[in-house]
Amino acid sequence: MIKENQRLLNRLHVLSDGAVLYLSLPAAFWIRFHVLRGGTVTVPLWRYLVLGVVLTLAQLFVYAALGLYQSQRKARLVWELERLWLAGGLVMGALLSFLFVQRYVDYSRLTLVVWFFLSGGLLSCKRAALRRGLRYFRQRGYNQKHVVVIGSGEMARAYWETVRCDLELGYTAVGYVSGRPEPGLEGLRWLGGYEKLGGVLESGRPDEAVCAIGPEEYGRMPEIISCCEKTGTKLSIIPFYAKYMPSNPQFDELEGIPLLNLRRIPLDNWANALCKRGMDIVGSLALIAVSAPLMAACAIGVKLSSPGPVIFKQKRVGLGKRPFDMYKFRSMYVNGTQGTAWSTNHDGRKTRFGAFMRKCSLDELPQFFNVLKGDMSLVGPRPEIPYYVEKFKEDVPLYMVKHQVRPGITGWAQVNGLRGDTSIKARVEHDVYYIEHWSVLFDIEILLKTVFGGKFVNGEALR
C-alpha cells in the first residue's frame, strides 16, 4: 500500500534535503573565497562545517513545522516554494541575529547569504523536478492512493469525475458505497449498501475514504465516522454545499462551536494587503518610467488615427463594488455604445491603429496610473463595466466575489487564455481561485506568465 511507500519516500525526501542544505555550505565557502574576489578567510572551513550541521537540523525542523513533509498531492508548487523560502528566511534571520548578539563577527556574512540562495535554489529545483517525476509515474498508474467513495450524490459524481480524468493527482477510486447503484458513476464499482461499509474498509484497507453523501442522508454521518474510526481509515468529507465553499475554508470558534467562514481571503489580512499595495506602487512607478516613450508614441498615434480624445475613460466596478474611471488609449472611433457594447476581435468600431494597440495590449498602458492611484492592482480580476456587472451577478455563480479585491491589469484568468469573448463562468472560476490562493509568489508567477506568454513559468492551471 502507499502508506509504506510514502514513509520511505518521505525519509528519502528529508535525507536529500539535508544533504543539499549541508553540502551547500562548503560550496558557498568555495564560491565566496575562490570564485568571488576580495575575501579573506578568517574562520576555517571546519567551523563552517560544524555550523552547517546546526543549520541543516534547524532548517529541516522548520520545514517539518511548516508542513513541507506532509503529502503535497493536493497542494500547488507555488504553495510549497513559498514555505520553502519562508523557512530559509526564518533560519537565516535567526542565525544573523544570533551572530550579531554574540558578536561573532568572524563568520563571512556573504558566505551565509550565498548559502541561503544556493540551497534555496537547489531545493526549489529539486521539488519542481520531483513533482514532474511524480506526475509522470502517476499518469502511468504508479504511486496511487486508493480511495473508497461513500455516497452517490452530486459531490460524489464530481469527485469521481475529477480523479478519473486527472491521472496526475494519483488517486484510484476502488468503488463506492451507497444505498443502491446510481447512474452517473459508471465505471466505478458499487461495493454495497451503507451496512457493508465496515466490512469494505476492513477487507479492502483503502488509504482513504471520501464521504460525499447528499443532504437527505446526513443522518448517516455518525455511523460513517464510527466505521472509519473503528477500522483506522482516514476520512475526508465533501459537504453537499461544497460548491459554495472556498477551496481553503477558515474556521472560527464560539465557545467551542466551530464556525465555518465561507469567504475569508488572504488579502483580508492587513499585512498581506500592505505588501500587495507596496508592490503595486513600486511596480507601477517603475513601469510608468520604463514605458513613458512608448506611451508618448501611442498618444501621437491615437491623435493622428481619428478625431477624439487620446485617453478613453470608462466606468468600471472595482473593490467593494465602487465604480472608478479606468484609463485606456482610445482604440475606437468615438461612439455612443462604450457603456454597454462588448468589444470583439473583429469590431468595426476599432481604428486601424487601435486594432494594432489592442493586438499588442498597448492600449492598457495608461492603467499603470490607475494602479498608482489605488483603483487597480497589477494583478487581479479584470474589472467590468456596470452594465455587465448587473447582468452577470444574477446569472453567474460567485460573480460578485471578484469585487472583494482590487481589479487588475492582468490576472489568473487572462494568463490561462480567458480574455475577450470567452466564457464568463470560466473566468470567474479562475478569478475566485486567485482570490482564495493569493500570495506574493502567485502574483509574480502571473506577471511572468503575462510577459513571457506562459512559457517562462510552468504554472498549474485551475483544476
XYZ file of C-alpha atoms in Angstrom:
463
model
C 0.000 0.000 0.000
C 1.010 3.574 -0.478
C 1.418 4.232 3.270
C 4.595 2.153 3.492
C 5.941 3.590 0.251
C 5.127 7.096 1.433
C 7.172 6.616 4.615
C 10.175 5.525 2.567
C 9.749 8.409 0.123
C 9.423 10.895 2.980
C 12.620 9.633 4.601
C 14.488 9.907 1.302
C 12.977 13.366 0.839
C 14.234 14.538 4.249
C 17.670 12.977 3.780
C 18.131 14.520 0.335
C 17.028 17.933 1.659
C 19.552 17.579 4.470
C 22.317 16.642 2.043
C 21.586 19.652 -0.168
C 21.463 22.016 2.815
C 24.684 20.728 4.320
C 26.742 20.464 1.119
C 25.608 23.914 0.020
C 27.609 25.494 2.860
C 31.082 24.288 1.771
C 30.026 25.132 -1.803
C 29.133 28.655 -0.647
C 32.503 28.868 1.155
C 34.296 27.930 -2.070
C 32.266 30.425 -4.121
C 32.919 33.229 -1.638
C 36.650 32.765 -1.244
C 37.730 31.114 -4.509
C 35.331 32.480 -7.125
C 34.467 35.938 -5.846
C 37.263 38.405 -5.220
C 38.279 40.386 -2.169
C 37.639 37.782 0.513
C 39.908 36.894 3.413
C 39.375 33.615 5.275
C 39.029 34.474 8.983
C 37.159 31.289 10.001
C 38.454 27.887 8.797
C 36.245 25.633 6.737
C 35.804 23.058 9.536
C 33.972 25.636 11.676
C 31.558 26.294 8.800
C 31.016 22.530 8.547
C 30.128 22.388 12.251
C 27.776 25.348 11.792
C 26.319 23.526 8.785
C 25.119 20.652 10.999
C 23.202 23.090 13.219
C 21.754 24.988 10.240
C 20.685 21.800 8.474
C 18.908 20.399 11.512
C 17.212 23.744 12.217
C 16.106 24.097 8.613
C 14.686 20.572 8.461
C 12.794 21.190 11.700
C 11.225 24.384 10.315
C 10.362 22.592 7.050
C 8.521 19.945 9.045
C 6.778 22.578 11.186
C 5.521 24.329 8.028
C 4.115 21.082 6.624
C 6.650 20.538 3.847
C 6.976 16.826 4.645
C 3.275 16.115 4.594
C 1.577 14.862 1.444
C 1.690 17.570 -1.229
C -0.642 15.686 -3.588
C -3.316 18.395 -3.378
C -1.014 21.441 -2.969
C 0.348 23.658 -5.735
C 4.081 24.056 -6.349
C 3.838 27.775 -5.555
C 2.467 26.948 -2.081
C 5.392 24.607 -1.445
C 8.030 27.061 -2.663
C 6.553 29.840 -0.548
C 7.042 27.803 2.605
C 10.457 26.612 1.497
C 11.787 30.164 1.187
C 9.915 31.305 4.291
C 11.638 28.579 6.309
C 15.004 29.585 4.861
C 14.347 33.221 5.705
C 13.381 32.375 9.284
C 16.516 30.307 9.895
C 18.728 32.866 8.166
C 17.231 35.714 10.181
C 17.684 33.802 13.433
C 21.296 32.948 12.542
C 22.289 36.525 11.660
C 20.590 37.831 14.794
C 22.479 35.290 16.938
C 25.825 36.149 15.354
C 25.150 39.854 15.886
C 24.157 39.476 19.539
C 27.075 37.151 20.314
C 29.443 39.406 18.348
C 30.710 36.540 16.191
C 31.997 38.900 13.529
C 34.497 36.460 12.022
C 31.953 34.453 10.034
C 31.574 35.757 6.494
C 28.061 37.148 6.104
C 28.396 36.930 2.314
C 29.168 33.205 2.599
C 25.953 32.718 4.558
C 23.953 34.768 2.051
C 25.375 32.679 -0.820
C 24.427 29.530 1.142
C 20.874 30.830 1.611
C 20.275 31.451 -2.097
C 22.236 28.421 -3.292
C 20.456 25.939 -1.007
C 17.060 27.567 -1.604
C 17.536 27.497 -5.367
C 18.694 23.878 -5.422
C 15.838 22.721 -3.182
C 13.318 24.629 -5.313
C 14.631 22.895 -8.445
C 14.558 19.557 -6.626
C 10.907 19.971 -5.653
C 9.910 21.066 -9.154
C 11.714 18.040 -10.633
C 10.161 15.739 -8.025
C 6.673 16.930 -8.904
C 7.341 16.426 -12.583
C 8.615 12.906 -11.915
C 5.646 12.003 -9.712
C 3.289 13.366 -12.362
C 4.951 11.100 -14.952
C 4.650 7.962 -12.792
C 1.095 8.701 -11.628
C -0.064 9.066 -15.216
C 1.197 5.501 -15.710
C -0.611 4.088 -12.693
C 2.140 4.177 -10.057
C 2.178 5.953 -6.662
C -1.605 5.758 -6.443
C -3.698 6.469 -3.356
C -6.613 4.013 -3.174
C -9.910 5.564 -2.126
C -13.403 4.322 -1.276
C -16.179 6.802 -2.081
C -19.116 6.938 0.356
C -22.306 8.259 -1.199
C -23.569 8.674 -4.736
C -24.881 12.238 -4.932
C -23.749 15.266 -6.912
C -20.492 15.742 -4.981
C -19.626 12.024 -5.242
C -20.071 12.194 -9.023
C -17.947 15.358 -9.191
C -15.174 13.705 -7.155
C -15.218 10.561 -9.308
C -15.094 12.605 -12.499
C -12.106 14.600 -11.210
C -9.930 11.658 -10.134
C -10.923 9.647 -13.203
C -9.979 12.379 -15.663
C -6.907 13.804 -13.904
C -4.467 10.928 -13.562
C -1.716 13.263 -12.353
C -3.426 13.501 -8.968
C -2.629 9.854 -8.320
C -5.978 8.784 -6.839
C -7.620 5.469 -7.677
C -11.256 5.105 -6.588
C -11.762 1.382 -5.961
C -15.532 1.653 -5.626
C -18.396 3.358 -3.845
C -20.761 2.521 -1.009
C -24.331 3.836 -1.172
C -27.951 2.803 -0.674
C -28.147 1.478 -4.217
C -26.271 1.678 -7.545
C -26.703 5.122 -9.085
C -26.376 6.488 -12.636
C -23.563 8.958 -13.113
C -20.963 6.691 -11.502
C -20.449 4.405 -14.471
C -17.039 2.772 -14.354
C -16.914 2.866 -10.552
C -17.806 -0.408 -8.831
C -20.717 -0.462 -6.395
C -19.452 -2.143 -3.212
C -22.798 -2.463 -1.443
C -25.060 -0.507 0.877
C -24.064 1.522 3.916
C -24.399 -1.537 6.143
C -21.445 -3.043 4.219
C -19.122 -0.069 4.874
C -17.315 -1.574 7.886
C -16.555 -4.773 6.001
C -15.423 -2.912 2.889
C -12.980 -0.785 4.901
C -11.749 -3.758 6.933
C -11.115 -6.064 3.983
C -10.039 -3.532 1.376
C -7.818 -1.402 3.665
C -8.029 1.702 1.452
C -5.698 4.639 2.044
C -8.638 6.980 2.450
C -12.424 7.131 2.478
C -14.148 10.125 0.908
C -17.653 10.812 2.180
C -19.836 12.708 -0.306
C -23.384 11.957 0.825
C -26.331 14.192 -0.001
C -28.339 16.292 2.486
C -31.082 13.672 2.692
C -28.563 11.121 4.037
C -26.725 13.291 6.551
C -28.267 11.315 9.402
C -25.860 8.522 8.487
C -22.794 10.655 9.267
C -22.238 9.346 12.865
C -22.365 5.773 11.562
C -19.886 6.568 8.759
C -17.450 8.311 11.116
C -17.675 5.422 13.580
C -16.908 2.842 10.854
C -13.840 4.800 9.705
C -12.556 5.237 13.242
C -13.000 1.553 14.091
C -11.091 0.452 11.003
C -8.435 3.169 11.290
C -9.327 4.627 7.895
C -8.595 8.282 7.170
C -11.870 10.041 6.381
C -12.302 13.122 4.195
C -15.703 14.761 3.863
C -17.080 16.683 0.882
C -20.111 18.622 2.209
C -23.160 18.714 -0.028
C -22.766 22.520 -0.074
C -19.119 22.264 -1.251
C -19.768 24.190 -4.457
C -20.464 27.276 -2.347
C -17.291 26.908 -0.275
C -13.801 28.282 -0.919
C -11.051 25.748 -1.535
C -9.321 26.672 1.744
C -12.122 27.436 4.222
C -11.340 29.099 7.548
C -12.891 28.193 10.876
C -13.653 30.424 13.839
C -14.758 29.256 17.266
C -17.550 30.466 19.515
C -17.420 28.839 22.952
C -16.390 25.512 21.471
C -18.749 25.771 18.494
C -16.852 25.726 15.154
C -17.986 28.395 12.700
C -17.197 27.970 9.016
C -16.213 31.242 7.356
C -17.189 30.856 3.708
C -15.342 33.826 2.296
C -12.200 34.725 4.241
C -9.408 35.538 1.813
C -5.638 36.111 2.244
C -5.901 39.804 1.342
C -8.238 40.376 4.302
C -5.024 40.244 6.333
C -3.724 43.822 6.573
C -0.075 42.716 6.306
C -0.803 40.873 3.043
C -2.802 43.836 1.730
C 0.001 46.256 2.646
C 2.577 44.055 0.932
C 0.494 43.851 -2.254
C -0.133 47.598 -2.258
C 3.583 48.263 -1.830
C 4.340 46.025 -4.800
C 1.733 47.885 -6.846
C 3.173 51.319 -6.054
C 6.783 50.357 -6.733
C 5.830 48.317 -9.808
C 3.576 50.973 -11.354
C 6.168 53.735 -10.851
C 8.857 51.592 -12.477
C 6.594 50.594 -15.373
C 5.474 54.188 -15.967
C 9.102 55.285 -16.159
C 10.100 52.443 -18.491
C 7.064 52.725 -20.782
C 6.918 56.545 -20.962
C 8.447 56.769 -24.507
C 6.109 54.025 -25.730
C 3.085 55.767 -24.195
C 4.103 59.014 -25.886
C 4.282 57.226 -29.250
C 0.868 55.631 -28.667
C -0.639 59.006 -27.763
C 0.606 60.509 -31.018
C -0.696 57.522 -32.981
C -4.148 57.787 -31.400
C -4.344 61.510 -32.111
C -3.435 61.007 -35.762
C -5.705 57.969 -36.253
C -9.086 59.659 -35.709
C -10.700 62.692 -34.060
C -11.329 62.465 -30.345
C -9.516 62.296 -27.013
C -6.263 60.357 -26.602
C -7.297 58.771 -23.302
C -10.545 56.852 -23.121
C -12.166 56.826 -19.673
C -14.717 54.174 -18.916
C -16.623 53.434 -15.721
C -15.678 50.092 -14.243
C -16.630 48.388 -10.984
C -13.775 47.887 -8.553
C -13.019 46.989 -4.948
C -16.109 46.969 -2.755
C -18.351 47.374 -5.870
C -17.245 51.026 -6.095
C -17.132 52.499 -9.616
C -13.985 54.173 -10.932
C -12.678 55.599 -14.204
C -10.389 53.117 -15.954
C -7.906 54.638 -18.395
C -7.039 53.299 -21.836
C -5.635 54.678 -25.031
C -8.651 55.187 -27.261
C -8.697 52.376 -29.842
C -12.099 53.064 -31.437
C -13.852 55.801 -33.263
C -15.889 57.934 -30.880
C -19.272 56.197 -30.455
C -22.159 56.031 -28.010
C -22.093 52.289 -27.199
C -18.996 52.067 -24.998
C -21.122 51.742 -21.863
C -22.962 48.594 -22.946
C -21.301 47.070 -26.014
C -18.626 44.405 -25.634
C -15.565 44.631 -27.842
C -14.743 41.624 -30.040
C -11.717 40.639 -32.097
C -13.377 41.811 -35.315
C -15.025 45.038 -34.211
C -15.854 47.628 -36.881
C -15.609 50.421 -34.312
C -11.827 49.980 -33.999
C -9.401 52.242 -35.808
C -6.520 50.596 -37.634
C -4.041 51.924 -35.092
C -6.425 50.929 -32.312
C -6.555 47.358 -33.615
C -2.747 47.294 -33.574
C -2.659 48.564 -29.990
C -5.270 46.005 -28.930
C -3.298 43.193 -30.509
C -0.160 44.210 -28.578
C -2.098 45.255 -25.435
C -0.597 48.742 -25.713
C -3.985 50.345 -25.067
C -3.750 49.075 -21.456
C -0.587 51.076 -20.609
C -2.416 54.059 -19.008
C -3.810 51.669 -16.409
C -0.452 51.915 -14.631
C -1.804 55.265 -13.420
C -4.947 53.504 -12.161
C -2.662 51.208 -10.180
C -0.703 54.154 -8.777
C -3.963 55.860 -7.731
C -5.142 52.715 -5.957
C -8.135 51.992 -8.202
C -6.454 48.882 -9.581
C -3.649 46.418 -8.905
C -1.048 44.999 -11.256
C -2.613 41.558 -10.747
C -6.262 40.800 -10.045
C -9.602 40.039 -11.708
C -10.296 42.239 -14.714
C -12.869 44.955 -13.908
C -16.171 45.009 -15.766
C -18.456 47.883 -16.754
C -21.529 48.389 -14.501
C -23.950 47.241 -17.195
C -22.430 43.746 -17.302
C -21.945 43.548 -13.531
C -25.698 43.951 -13.092
C -26.312 41.424 -15.834
C -23.900 38.723 -14.639
C -24.403 38.918 -10.878
C -27.751 37.121 -11.155
C -26.682 34.546 -13.731
C -23.069 33.612 -12.892
C -22.376 31.924 -9.515
C -19.812 33.717 -7.313
C -19.507 36.559 -9.827
C -19.552 39.286 -7.159
C -16.726 37.659 -5.151
C -14.242 39.273 -7.544
C -15.107 42.678 -6.071
C -13.565 41.730 -2.724
C -10.112 42.618 -4.108
C -8.782 45.372 -6.346
C -9.191 44.616 -10.048
C -6.014 44.057 -12.015
C -4.353 44.821 -15.327
C -3.678 41.113 -15.726
C -4.980 38.091 -13.860
C -5.032 34.317 -13.494
C -7.906 34.043 -15.978
C -6.086 36.110 -18.603
C -2.819 34.138 -18.473
C -4.880 30.962 -18.932
C -6.314 32.293 -22.195
C -9.624 33.630 -20.833
C -9.735 37.102 -22.322
C -12.004 38.889 -24.747
C -15.089 36.989 -25.889
C -14.602 33.883 -23.725
C -16.603 32.051 -21.055
C -17.603 34.334 -18.167
C -18.176 31.322 -15.902
C -14.650 30.013 -16.529
C -13.207 33.477 -15.948
C -14.997 33.797 -12.626
C -13.790 30.346 -11.546
C -10.187 31.397 -12.206
C -10.709 34.771 -10.514
C -12.116 33.148 -7.377
C -9.263 30.643 -7.376
C -6.770 33.528 -7.497
C -8.549 35.425 -4.705
C -8.601 32.401 -2.408
C -4.986 31.398 -3.138
C -3.353 34.822 -3.325
C 0.318 35.088 -2.427
C 3.266 37.244 -3.465
C 4.747 34.336 -5.436
C 1.418 33.740 -7.175
C 1.375 37.405 -8.282
C 4.945 37.091 -9.557
C 4.025 33.895 -11.436
C 1.116 35.655 -13.154
C 3.261 38.674 -14.074
C 5.927 36.412 -15.591
C 3.293 34.452 -17.491
C 1.875 37.747 -18.786
C 5.264 38.906 -20.069
C 6.522 35.571 -21.382
C 3.243 34.137 -22.609
C 3.189 31.299 -20.061
C 6.416 29.780 -21.400
C 8.743 31.051 -18.677
C 6.816 29.647 -15.711
C 5.384 26.136 -15.636
C 2.353 27.024 -13.506
C -0.522 24.716 -12.651
C -3.841 25.726 -14.162
C -7.067 25.698 -12.211
C -8.309 22.130 -11.996
